[in-house]
């Protein structure tokens, strides 16, 4: 047993969480590409790597989905409500802070 559930159930939760993350990530990507433009996103993309905790979150059910929803809330609360643009959010998400 893992975390009080059978291994099959735990793996099912992980797979369902990854599917939900894929759906939310696709919807968020479509939303950003509609507001920024695909060509502009490609031109302004940085080389920022995801932190190791984000990579390891694949092993925790629904963690990647919550990270995606956290990024959506950062976009809404910090950027759009303060008058910043979608492109400024994209640059923030894809460039290293130097």
Short mmCIF file of C-alpha atoms in Angstrom, two decimals:
data_model
loop_
_atom_site.label_atom_id
_atom_site.label_comp_id
_atom_site.label_asym_id
_atom_site.label_seq_id
_atom_site.Cartn_x
_atom_site.Cartn_y
_atom_site.Cartn_z
CA UNK A 1 0.00 0.00 0.00
CA UNK A 2 1.10 3.52 -0.81
CA UNK A 3 -0.39 6.44 1.14
CA UNK A 4 -3.24 4.25 2.35
CA UNK A 5 -4.31 2.96 -1.05
CA UNK A 6 -3.43 0.05 -3.25
CA UNK A 7 -0.75 0.51 -5.88
CA UNK A 8 -3.24 0.17 -8.75
CA UNK A 9 -5.41 2.94 -7.30
CA UNK A 10 -2.39 5.18 -6.72
CA UNK A 11 -1.21 4.72 -10.32
CA UNK A 12 -4.76 5.42 -11.54
CA UNK A 13 -4.79 8.69 -9.59
CA UNK A 14 -1.41 9.65 -11.06
CA UNK A 15 -2.60 8.91 -14.60
CA UNK A 16 -5.88 10.79 -14.10
CA UNK A 17 -3.96 13.76 -12.65
CA UNK A 18 -1.62 13.78 -15.65
CA UNK A 19 -4.58 13.70 -18.04
CA UNK A 20 -6.17 16.64 -16.21
CA UNK A 21 -2.85 18.49 -16.32
CA UNK A 22 -2.62 17.86 -20.06
CA UNK A 23 -6.14 19.23 -20.57
CA UNK A 24 -5.55 22.33 -18.41
CA UNK A 25 -2.13 22.94 -19.99
CA UNK A 26 -3.58 22.70 -23.51
CA UNK A 27 -6.41 25.09 -22.64
CA UNK A 28 -3.95 27.52 -21.04
CA UNK A 29 -1.62 27.29 -24.05
CA UNK A 30 -4.48 27.95 -26.46
CA UNK A 31 -5.61 30.89 -24.34
CA UNK A 32 -2.11 32.41 -24.34
CA UNK A 33 -1.56 31.81 -28.06
CA UNK A 34 -4.90 33.47 -28.85
CA UNK A 35 -3.96 36.54 -26.79
CA UNK A 36 -0.27 36.81 -27.71
CA UNK A 37 -0.03 35.14 -31.08
CA UNK A 38 1.87 31.97 -31.86
CA UNK A 39 4.64 33.69 -33.87
CA UNK A 40 5.20 36.27 -31.13
CA UNK A 41 5.37 33.49 -28.51
CA UNK A 42 8.00 31.64 -30.53
CA UNK A 43 10.06 34.82 -31.04
CA UNK A 44 9.96 35.91 -27.39
CA UNK A 45 10.42 32.49 -25.73
CA UNK A 46 13.37 32.25 -23.38
CA UNK A 47 15.41 29.24 -22.30
CA UNK A 48 14.23 28.94 -18.69
CA UNK A 49 14.18 25.37 -17.36
CA UNK A 50 11.51 24.19 -14.98
CA UNK A 51 12.64 23.69 -11.38
CA UNK A 52 13.33 20.14 -10.24
CA UNK A 53 10.25 20.16 -7.98
CA UNK A 54 8.01 20.74 -11.00
CA UNK A 55 9.62 17.78 -12.75
CA UNK A 56 9.23 15.58 -9.66
CA UNK A 57 5.59 16.62 -9.27
CA UNK A 58 4.72 14.09 -11.97
CA UNK A 59 4.89 11.46 -9.24
CA UNK A 60 2.31 13.15 -7.00
CA UNK A 61 -1.31 12.80 -8.14
CA UNK A 62 -2.81 16.09 -9.37
CA UNK A 63 0.32 18.13 -8.46
CA UNK A 64 1.06 19.14 -12.07
CA UNK A 65 -2.57 20.21 -12.50
CA UNK A 66 -2.34 22.44 -9.41
CA UNK A 67 0.92 23.96 -10.69
CA UNK A 68 -0.82 24.84 -13.97
CA UNK A 69 -3.75 26.36 -12.08
CA UNK A 70 -1.26 28.29 -9.92
CA UNK A 71 0.27 29.75 -13.09
CA UNK A 72 -3.19 30.74 -14.30
CA UNK A 73 -3.85 32.52 -11.01
CA UNK A 74 -0.48 34.33 -11.21
CA UNK A 75 -1.46 35.51 -14.69
CA UNK A 76 -4.80 36.82 -13.49
CA UNK A 77 -3.88 38.26 -10.10
CA UNK A 78 -0.38 39.59 -10.64
CA UNK A 79 -0.26 40.47 -14.32
CA UNK A 80 -3.70 41.22 -15.74
CA UNK A 81 -5.15 42.89 -12.64
CA UNK A 82 -2.11 45.17 -12.44
CA UNK A 83 -2.33 46.24 -16.07
CA UNK A 84 0.42 44.05 -17.49
CA UNK A 85 -0.04 42.18 -20.75
CA UNK A 86 -0.18 38.51 -21.62
CA UNK A 87 3.18 38.90 -23.38
CA UNK A 88 4.83 40.20 -20.20
CA UNK A 89 3.55 37.09 -18.43
CA UNK A 90 4.97 34.88 -21.18
CA UNK A 91 8.37 36.58 -20.88
CA UNK A 92 8.23 36.17 -17.08
CA UNK A 93 7.45 32.45 -17.41
CA UNK A 94 10.10 31.64 -20.04
CA UNK A 95 13.12 33.83 -19.17
CA UNK A 96 15.64 33.38 -16.39
CA UNK A 97 15.62 36.09 -13.76
CA UNK A 98 18.97 37.84 -14.00
#
